[in-house]
Amino acid sequence: MSLPQNETFVVTCSDESATDNLGASIAESMTDGIVIELNGQLGAGKTRLVRAICGSLGIDTNQVNSPTFVLLQLYTDGRIPVAHFDTYRLGDIDEFLAIGADEFTQSSEWLCLIEWAERVDDCLPADRLRINISAITADSRRFEFSSFGLSSARLLQRIKENESRSRG
């Protein structure tokens, strides 16, 4: 499903520490739940970014791992509850819906972080933030943000402002 983009923003992180800082900027920008798509090749840094966001929301990062084999992890001990999906092993969208995904993705209470989201984008809400992650080198990553709606555009604007302040 192709959605019109409201805005895009690109951040390059030279190492894992910079990725952690980006995750902190995203978490600091959050005011309520929203769906965030995380797309990229194996090893691109999707789970690393999720761990950084969750840690900055006050979630114990020892809990945060790739839910590849369980499909969904719920983290409720932070400032915003997080539903962390990994759709890599799903056969189809029906399997995504069968685990109750729409209950989380349709709620403004939950931050939904969806790894391999391109596999289920047809059933995601129209207003969401997409982050395409690509490896530049063994340590550096490129994060391309795209907003698709009013809430995600506002979130992206706050992320841009936080990143501008932190990179000075």
XYZ file of N, CA, C and O in Angstrom:
672
model
N 0.850 -1.171 0.000
C 0.000 0.000 0.000
C 0.898 1.237 0.000
O 1.777 1.365 0.845
N 0.701 2.126 -0.927
C 1.511 3.334 -1.010
C 0.746 4.504 -0.409
O -0.382 4.781 -0.806
N 1.358 5.161 0.548
C 0.735 6.289 1.216
C 1.472 7.568 0.844
O 2.685 7.546 0.658
N 0.757 8.675 0.759
C 1.454 9.930 0.497
C 2.301 10.303 1.711
O 1.869 10.181 2.842
N 3.519 10.730 1.457
C 4.396 11.121 2.540
C 4.186 12.583 2.890
O 4.077 13.420 2.005
N 4.120 12.869 4.183
C 4.033 14.251 4.617
C 5.405 14.880 4.672
O 5.600 16.004 4.262
N 6.374 14.143 5.197
C 7.686 14.715 5.422
C 8.695 13.587 5.589
O 8.360 12.500 6.037
N 9.953 13.865 5.248
C 11.025 12.900 5.482
C 12.168 13.594 6.209
O 12.288 14.830 6.190
N 12.998 12.783 6.831
C 14.128 13.284 7.608
C 15.151 12.160 7.670
O 14.785 11.000 7.878
N 16.419 12.474 7.482
C 17.473 11.459 7.479
C 18.482 11.766 8.582
O 18.904 12.919 8.743
N 18.835 10.736 9.328
C 19.858 10.833 10.368
C 20.891 9.751 10.094
O 20.538 8.595 9.851
N 22.162 10.122 10.129
C 23.247 9.153 10.004
C 23.910 9.011 11.366
O 24.276 10.012 11.990
N 24.023 7.763 11.812
C 24.661 7.468 13.099
C 25.966 6.733 12.830
O 25.979 5.723 12.127
N 27.045 7.243 13.392
C 28.369 6.694 13.110
C 28.680 5.426 13.902
O 29.568 4.668 13.525
N 27.925 5.183 14.987
C 28.188 4.009 15.810
C 26.961 3.696 16.667
O 25.957 4.407 16.600
N 27.065 2.635 17.485
C 25.926 2.227 18.306
C 25.561 3.279 19.341
O 24.391 3.442 19.679
N 26.540 4.005 19.845
C 26.271 5.071 20.807
C 25.401 6.158 20.178
O 24.470 6.671 20.809
N 25.678 6.498 18.933
C 24.863 7.495 18.224
C 23.458 6.955 17.982
O 22.471 7.707 18.059
N 23.343 5.648 17.717
C 22.017 5.033 17.562
C 21.255 5.104 18.880
O 20.054 5.396 18.902
N 21.940 4.851 19.982
C 21.303 4.962 21.300
C 20.813 6.390 21.537
O 19.713 6.596 22.069
N 21.606 7.368 21.143
C 21.199 8.764 21.292
C 19.985 9.090 20.430
O 19.095 9.832 20.846
N 19.943 8.527 19.219
C 18.778 8.722 18.360
C 17.538 8.110 19.011
O 16.469 8.730 19.022
N 17.676 6.917 19.569
C 16.559 6.289 20.279
C 16.070 7.147 21.429
O 14.863 7.278 21.659
N 17.003 7.777 22.143
C 16.633 8.679 23.237
C 15.864 9.885 22.706
O 14.882 10.321 23.308
N 16.286 10.424 21.558
C 15.576 11.551 20.947
C 14.154 11.169 20.558
O 13.212 11.944 20.750
N 14.013 9.964 20.016
C 12.675 9.487 19.645
C 11.810 9.350 20.887
O 10.669 9.822 20.925
N 12.350 8.704 21.937
C 11.582 8.503 23.174
C 11.203 9.835 23.814
O 10.060 10.011 24.269
N 12.132 10.765 23.828
C 11.867 12.081 24.407
C 10.757 12.804 23.635
O 10.009 13.591 24.198
N 10.627 12.513 22.364
C 9.643 13.161 21.498
C 8.247 12.573 21.650
O 7.267 13.173 21.199
N 8.140 11.396 22.253
C 6.860 10.699 22.367
C 5.951 11.376 23.391
O 6.384 11.652 24.507
N 4.714 11.635 23.002
C 3.729 12.160 23.942
C 2.626 11.139 24.217
O 1.964 11.201 25.235
N 2.426 10.240 23.277
C 1.455 9.162 23.440
C 1.817 8.063 22.448
O 2.821 8.146 21.762
N 0.985 7.057 22.388
C 1.279 5.936 21.515
C 1.107 6.268 20.042
O 0.376 7.194 19.671
N 1.802 5.514 19.229
C 1.729 5.636 17.775
C 2.369 4.381 17.185
O 3.072 3.655 17.883
N 2.148 4.126 15.934
C 2.786 3.008 15.253
C 4.053 3.515 14.583
O 4.029 4.501 13.850
N 5.171 2.812 14.849
C 6.434 3.116 14.191
C 6.893 1.859 13.467
O 7.099 0.818 14.078
N 7.006 1.979 12.150
C 7.520 0.890 11.307
C 9.039 0.933 11.339
O 9.632 1.996 11.221
N 9.656 -0.241 11.449
C 11.111 -0.354 11.391
C 11.457 -1.347 10.297
O 11.178 -2.543 10.418
N 12.019 -0.843 9.224
C 12.350 -1.675 8.070
C 13.850 -1.623 7.804
O 14.473 -0.578 7.956
N 14.400 -2.748 7.401
C 15.818 -2.819 7.069
C 16.264 -4.267 7.023
O 15.587 -5.158 7.527
N 17.410 -4.498 6.438
C 17.951 -5.842 6.304
C 18.293 -6.441 7.671
O 18.350 -5.723 8.669
N 18.531 -7.739 7.704
C 19.019 -8.390 8.912
C 20.292 -7.685 9.367
O 21.169 -7.391 8.552
N 20.364 -7.377 10.644
C 21.548 -6.729 11.187
C 21.616 -5.233 10.968
O 22.628 -4.602 11.297
N 20.556 -4.636 10.438
C 20.574 -3.194 10.164
C 20.537 -2.356 11.441
O 21.007 -1.217 11.445
N 19.970 -2.898 12.512
C 19.909 -2.153 13.762
C 18.501 -1.890 14.264
O 18.305 -1.022 15.112
N 17.519 -2.613 13.758
C 16.132 -2.408 14.180
C 15.962 -2.658 15.677
O 15.422 -1.813 16.394
N 16.436 -3.810 16.146
C 16.280 -4.140 17.561
C 17.132 -3.223 18.428
O 16.720 -2.837 19.520
N 18.294 -2.819 17.955
C 19.138 -1.883 18.704
C 18.385 -0.576 18.926
O 18.396 -0.010 20.024
N 17.710 -0.070 17.894
C 16.953 1.166 18.027
C 15.775 0.970 18.981
O 15.501 1.831 19.820
N 15.088 -0.164 18.881
C 13.974 -0.459 19.801
C 14.482 -0.446 21.239
O 13.862 0.146 22.126
N 15.609 -1.106 21.493
C 16.178 -1.169 22.847
C 16.495 0.248 23.352
O 16.232 0.579 24.505
N 17.038 1.090 22.487
C 17.374 2.464 22.876
C 16.119 3.282 23.187
O 16.088 4.037 24.162
N 15.086 3.130 22.368
C 13.824 3.843 22.621
C 13.230 3.382 23.949
O 12.866 4.200 24.799
N 13.146 2.067 24.125
C 12.548 1.519 25.344
C 13.325 1.941 26.587
O 12.723 2.339 27.592
N 14.645 1.865 26.536
C 15.452 2.266 27.677
C 15.213 3.713 28.060
O 15.121 4.050 29.243
N 15.052 4.566 27.075
C 14.800 5.981 27.335
C 13.386 6.243 27.815
O 13.111 7.301 28.375
N 12.493 5.288 27.605
C 11.127 5.394 28.145
C 11.054 4.841 29.565
O 9.996 4.851 30.175
N 12.173 4.321 30.077
C 12.198 3.789 31.433
C 11.957 2.296 31.524
O 11.704 1.761 32.607
N 12.035 1.605 30.405
C 11.833 0.156 30.369
C 13.183 -0.521 30.568
O 14.187 -0.101 29.985
N 13.206 -1.562 31.373
C 14.427 -2.324 31.615
C 14.878 -2.955 30.303
O 14.202 -3.821 29.756
N 16.027 -2.534 29.786
C 16.480 -3.016 28.479
C 16.880 -4.491 28.498
O 17.007 -5.093 27.435
N 17.051 -5.071 29.678
C 17.317 -6.508 29.747
C 16.114 -7.319 29.265
O 16.257 -8.473 28.879
N 14.928 -6.714 29.319
C 13.707 -7.361 28.827
C 13.599 -7.302 27.307
O 12.899 -8.094 26.697
N 14.245 -6.318 26.706
C 14.033 -6.000 25.297
C 14.959 -6.838 24.411
O 16.173 -6.703 24.463
N 14.350 -7.695 23.613
C 15.099 -8.465 22.625
C 14.224 -8.642 21.405
O 13.045 -8.309 21.422
N 14.801 -9.150 20.362
C 14.027 -9.341 19.141
C 12.986 -10.431 19.365
O 13.326 -11.554 19.727
N 11.714 -10.127 19.164
C 10.664 -11.126 19.394
C 10.420 -12.023 18.187
O 9.291 -12.448 17.931
N 11.473 -12.332 17.438
C 11.331 -13.097 16.198
C 10.544 -14.382 16.382
O 9.675 -14.713 15.581
N 10.804 -15.120 17.444
C 10.152 -16.416 17.601
C 8.844 -16.348 18.381
O 8.042 -17.267 18.316
N 8.623 -15.253 19.120
C 7.354 -15.102 19.839
C 6.451 -14.060 19.185
O 5.300 -13.924 19.576
N 6.955 -13.329 18.233
C 6.245 -12.343 17.415
C 5.900 -11.041 18.131
O 5.847 -9.996 17.505
N 5.641 -11.103 19.449
C 5.198 -9.912 20.172
C 5.732 -9.939 21.595
O 5.607 -10.951 22.288
N 6.317 -8.815 21.998
C 6.720 -8.599 23.389
C 5.990 -7.346 23.871
O 5.889 -6.360 23.129
N 5.489 -7.381 25.098
C 4.836 -6.218 25.698
C 5.692 -5.715 26.849
O 6.121 -6.501 27.696
N 5.931 -4.416 26.857
C 6.708 -3.781 27.911
C 5.822 -2.695 28.518
O 5.513 -1.707 27.853
N 5.425 -2.861 29.757
C 4.462 -1.938 30.363
C 5.035 -1.151 31.533
O 4.302 -0.412 32.174
N 6.327 -1.288 31.809
C 6.888 -0.627 32.979
C 7.516 0.733 32.683
O 8.163 1.310 33.540
N 7.299 1.269 31.505
C 7.868 2.567 31.148
C 6.834 3.671 31.102
O 5.664 3.473 31.423
N 7.273 4.835 30.671
C 6.395 6.014 30.591
C 5.229 5.798 29.633
O 4.124 6.294 29.851
N 5.466 5.055 28.557
C 4.437 4.700 27.577
C 4.541 3.191 27.371
O 5.641 2.676 27.185
N 3.414 2.461 27.406
C 3.508 1.017 27.164
C 3.889 0.734 25.706
O 3.440 1.425 24.793
N 4.727 -0.286 25.523
C 5.261 -0.609 24.202
C 4.845 -2.014 23.796
O 4.994 -2.959 24.570
N 4.340 -2.124 22.569
C 4.096 -3.419 21.927
C 5.162 -3.548 20.844
O 5.199 -2.761 19.901
N 6.051 -4.525 21.014
C 7.186 -4.716 20.108
C 6.932 -5.960 19.267
O 6.930 -7.069 19.787
N 6.716 -5.757 17.985
C 6.413 -6.839 17.054
C 7.617 -7.138 16.174
O 8.371 -6.240 15.828
N 7.749 -8.381 15.780
C 8.716 -8.775 14.761
C 7.957 -9.661 13.785
O 7.560 -10.775 14.119
N 7.730 -9.168 12.590
C 6.880 -9.877 11.625
C 7.680 -10.700 10.625
O 7.118 -11.211 9.658
N 8.976 -10.863 10.874
C 9.846 -11.564 9.929
C 9.354 -12.973 9.611
O 9.399 -13.409 8.471
N 8.898 -13.698 10.595
C 8.508 -15.096 10.407
C 7.017 -15.294 10.102
O 6.569 -16.433 9.996
N 6.266 -14.225 9.980
C 4.836 -14.362 9.681
C 4.621 -14.858 8.256
O 5.305 -14.417 7.331
N 3.628 -15.707 8.100
C 3.286 -16.188 6.773
C 2.462 -15.185 5.988
O 2.588 -15.064 4.778
N 1.585 -14.456 6.707
C 0.736 -13.476 6.046
C 0.152 -12.510 7.075
O 0.357 -12.654 8.278
N -0.603 -11.554 6.583
C -1.202 -10.535 7.439
C -2.194 -11.148 8.416
O -2.320 -10.684 9.556
N -2.881 -12.199 8.011
C -3.841 -12.841 8.909
C -3.177 -13.325 10.194
O -3.768 -13.251 11.270
N -1.932 -13.814 10.102
C -1.213 -14.236 11.304
C -0.924 -13.041 12.216
O -0.979 -13.157 13.440
N -0.627 -11.905 11.618
C -0.382 -10.680 12.389
C -1.652 -10.277 13.132
O -1.615 -9.975 14.328
N -2.766 -10.318 12.445
C -4.036 -9.963 13.070
C -4.458 -10.989 14.109
O -5.067 -10.645 15.126
N -4.094 -12.251 13.892
C -4.467 -13.331 14.822
C -3.795 -13.167 16.187
O -4.330 -13.656 17.190
N -2.659 -12.499 16.254
C -2.025 -12.289 17.554
C -2.567 -11.040 18.249
O -2.063 -10.643 19.296
N -3.615 -10.443 17.680
C -4.251 -9.282 18.291
C -3.580 -7.968 17.981
O -3.762 -6.984 18.698
N -2.830 -7.927 16.906
C -2.068 -6.724 16.566
C -2.950 -5.490 16.421
O -2.561 -4.398 16.864
N -4.115 -5.651 15.837
C -4.966 -4.478 15.622
C -5.427 -3.837 16.922
O -5.680 -2.644 16.977
N -5.502 -4.605 18.007
C -5.866 -4.024 19.306
C -4.813 -3.018 19.763
O -5.136 -2.036 20.434
N -3.563 -3.266 19.412
C -2.476 -2.368 19.794
C -2.296 -1.256 18.773
O -2.140 -0.095 19.140
N -2.316 -1.599 17.485
C -2.043 -0.599 16.448
C -3.164 0.424 16.307
O -2.923 1.521 15.803
N -4.359 0.096 16.754
C -5.486 1.020 16.663
C -5.662 1.842 17.941
O -6.581 2.643 18.034
N -4.787 1.656 18.906
C -4.891 2.338 20.193
C -3.834 3.428 20.303
O -2.664 3.198 20.012
N -4.244 4.606 20.780
C -3.275 5.682 20.989
C -2.548 5.529 22.320
O -1.672 6.328 22.648
N -2.896 4.506 23.086
C -2.226 4.268 24.367
C -0.901 3.538 24.190
O -0.012 3.656 25.031
N -0.749 2.758 23.126
C 0.421 1.917 22.930
C 1.349 2.489 21.872
O 0.906 2.903 20.799
N 2.642 2.461 22.185
C 3.660 2.704 21.177
C 3.923 1.343 20.542
O 4.334 0.404 21.225
N 3.642 1.221 19.267
C 3.858 -0.041 18.552
C 5.112 0.089 17.703
O 5.172 0.901 16.785
N 6.111 -0.703 18.042
C 7.359 -0.749 17.299
C 7.347 -2.053 16.517
O 7.366 -3.129 17.113
N 7.291 -1.954 15.196
C 7.082 -3.130 14.353
C 8.287 -3.346 13.444
O 8.507 -2.592 12.492
N 9.075 -4.375 13.771
C 10.203 -4.744 12.928
C 9.686 -5.508 11.714
O 8.761 -6.284 11.817
N 10.301 -5.258 10.562
C 9.886 -5.856 9.284
C 8.438 -5.449 8.949
O 7.659 -6.226 8.419
N 8.090 -4.217 9.228
C 6.714 -3.740 9.062
C 6.226 -3.753 7.623
O 5.021 -3.813 7.377
N 7.147 -3.720 6.657
C 6.711 -3.744 5.256
C 5.910 -5.004 4.954
O 5.119 -5.032 4.007
N 6.059 -6.036 5.755
C 5.329 -7.291 5.543
C 3.851 -7.182 5.927
O 3.054 -8.010 5.526
N 3.509 -6.183 6.746
C 2.124 -6.056 7.229
C 1.566 -4.655 7.016
O 0.546 -4.306 7.591
N 2.223 -3.850 6.177
C 1.811 -2.450 6.071
C 0.389 -2.252 5.571
O -0.232 -1.236 5.850
N -0.178 -3.236 4.886
C -1.562 -3.093 4.407
C -2.588 -3.035 5.538
O -3.701 -2.560 5.325
N -2.239 -3.518 6.730
C -3.210 -3.501 7.822
C -2.824 -2.525 8.937
O -3.453 -2.520 9.990
N -1.836 -1.682 8.684
C -1.437 -0.693 9.681
C -2.242 0.583 9.497
O -2.718 0.878 8.400
N -2.390 1.368 10.567
C -3.139 2.620 10.432
C -2.446 3.578 9.471
O -1.217 3.529 9.303
N -3.222 4.426 8.847
C -2.672 5.362 7.863
C -1.676 6.323 8.504
O -0.657 6.656 7.900
N -1.962 6.775 9.717
C -1.089 7.726 10.403
C -0.052 6.946 11.202
O -0.342 6.374 12.244
N 1.169 6.914 10.660
C 2.258 6.182 11.310
C 3.587 6.765 10.855
O 3.665 7.473 9.861
N 4.621 6.423 11.609
C 5.968 6.865 11.286
C 6.750 5.673 10.762
O 6.723 4.598 11.358
N 7.409 5.847 9.646
C 8.224 4.776 9.062
C 9.698 5.159 9.217
O 10.085 6.290 8.944
N 10.498 4.173 9.652
C 11.944 4.363 9.725
C 12.594 3.252 8.915
O 12.492 2.075 9.269
N 13.216 3.632 7.809
C 13.986 2.688 7.004
C 15.437 2.795 7.444
O 16.011 3.886 7.446
N 16.009 1.646 7.812
C 17.366 1.619 8.353
C 18.266 0.872 7.378
O 17.920 -0.210 6.910
N 19.409 1.461 7.092
C 20.369 0.786 6.219
C 21.774 0.933 6.789
O 22.118 1.967 7.365
N 22.550 -0.127 6.616
C 23.938 -0.107 7.060
C 24.778 0.632 6.021
O 24.645 0.397 4.823
N 25.624 1.510 6.497
C 26.558 2.215 5.630
C 27.915 1.515 5.705
O 28.538 1.238 4.700
N 28.343 1.263 6.936
C 29.558 0.491 7.199
C 29.199 -0.517 8.293
O 28.043 -0.598 8.712
N 30.195 -1.227 8.801
C 29.945 -2.191 9.873
C 29.350 -1.515 11.109
O 28.562 -2.125 11.830
N 29.695 -0.244 11.345
C 29.236 0.454 12.545
C 28.215 1.554 12.292
O 27.434 1.873 13.169
N 28.223 2.154 11.115
C 27.353 3.312 10.871
C 26.050 2.906 10.185
O 26.006 1.948 9.414
N 25.017 3.673 10.500
C 23.682 3.397 9.981
C 23.032 4.677 9.475
O 23.272 5.767 9.991
N 22.154 4.513 8.502
C 21.347 5.616 7.959
C 19.905 5.341 8.336
O 19.379 4.253 8.067
N 19.253 6.315 8.964
C 17.865 6.208 9.392
C 17.053 7.226 8.602
O 17.272 8.430 8.728
N 16.147 6.736 7.771
C 15.299 7.622 6.983
C 13.880 7.559 7.546
O 13.232 6.521 7.514
N 13.434 8.685 8.079
C 12.116 8.806 8.695
C 11.127 9.348 7.673
O 11.447 10.289 6.944
N 9.912 8.789 7.656
C 8.818 9.306 6.828
C 7.552 9.320 7.663
O 7.228 8.328 8.305
N 6.848 10.435 7.635
C 5.584 10.526 8.369
C 4.426 10.384 7.392
O 4.517 10.770 6.233
N 3.336 9.809 7.890
C 2.147 9.568 7.066
C 0.891 9.981 7.821
O 0.059 9.151 8.154
N 0.770 11.224 8.133
C -0.410 11.692 8.852
C -0.047 12.765 9.857
O 1.132 13.065 10.091
N -1.058 13.332 10.483
C -0.877 14.465 11.382
C -0.077 14.107 12.632
O 0.891 14.781 12.977
N -0.450 13.034 13.325
C 0.258 12.665 14.559
C 1.709 12.304 14.283
O 2.614 12.715 15.005
N 1.927 11.534 13.218
C 3.306 11.139 12.897
C 4.118 12.334 12.421
O 5.320 12.425 12.702
N 3.496 13.279 11.729
C 4.212 14.489 11.293
C 4.614 15.334 12.501
O 5.727 15.878 12.545
N 3.723 15.416 13.484
C 4.061 16.158 14.714
C 5.198 15.472 15.457
O 6.112 16.127 15.952
N 5.131 14.150 15.550
C 6.191 13.390 16.198
C 7.511 13.599 15.469
O 8.551 13.860 16.095
N 7.496 13.514 14.157
C 8.716 13.691 13.379
C 9.289 15.093 13.581
O 10.506 15.263 13.693
N 8.440 16.091 13.661
C 8.920 17.461 13.902
C 9.628 17.545 15.253
O 10.696 18.154 15.366
N 9.063 16.910 16.286
C 9.712 16.918 17.604
C 11.049 16.166 17.567
O 12.026 16.591 18.186
N 11.087 15.051 16.830
C 12.339 14.299 16.690
C 13.397 15.181 16.019
O 14.550 15.237 16.461
N 13.009 15.867 14.957
C 13.943 16.757 14.256
C 14.473 17.843 15.186
O 15.671 18.130 15.197
N 13.592 18.427 15.982
C 14.013 19.470 16.921
C 14.968 18.903 17.966
O 15.993 19.525 18.279
N 14.654 17.728 18.511
C 15.529 17.099 19.506
C 16.884 16.747 18.905
O 17.919 16.930 19.535
N 16.877 16.232 17.696
C 18.130 15.875 17.021
C 18.959 17.120 16.729
O 20.166 17.101 16.867
N 18.312 18.191 16.341
C 19.014 19.444 16.050
C 19.692 19.970 17.316
O 20.851 20.395 17.276
N 18.992 19.905 18.453
C 19.572 20.352 19.718
C 20.721 19.442 20.148
O 21.768 19.918 20.593
N 20.532 18.137 20.007
C 21.554 17.207 20.511
C 22.810 17.197 19.641
O 23.898 16.942 20.119
N 22.661 17.479 18.354
C 23.818 17.489 17.465
C 24.447 18.877 17.360
O 25.498 19.021 16.772
N 23.704 19.860 17.938
C 24.180 21.222 18.081
C 24.698 21.844 16.880
O 25.458 22.635 16.658
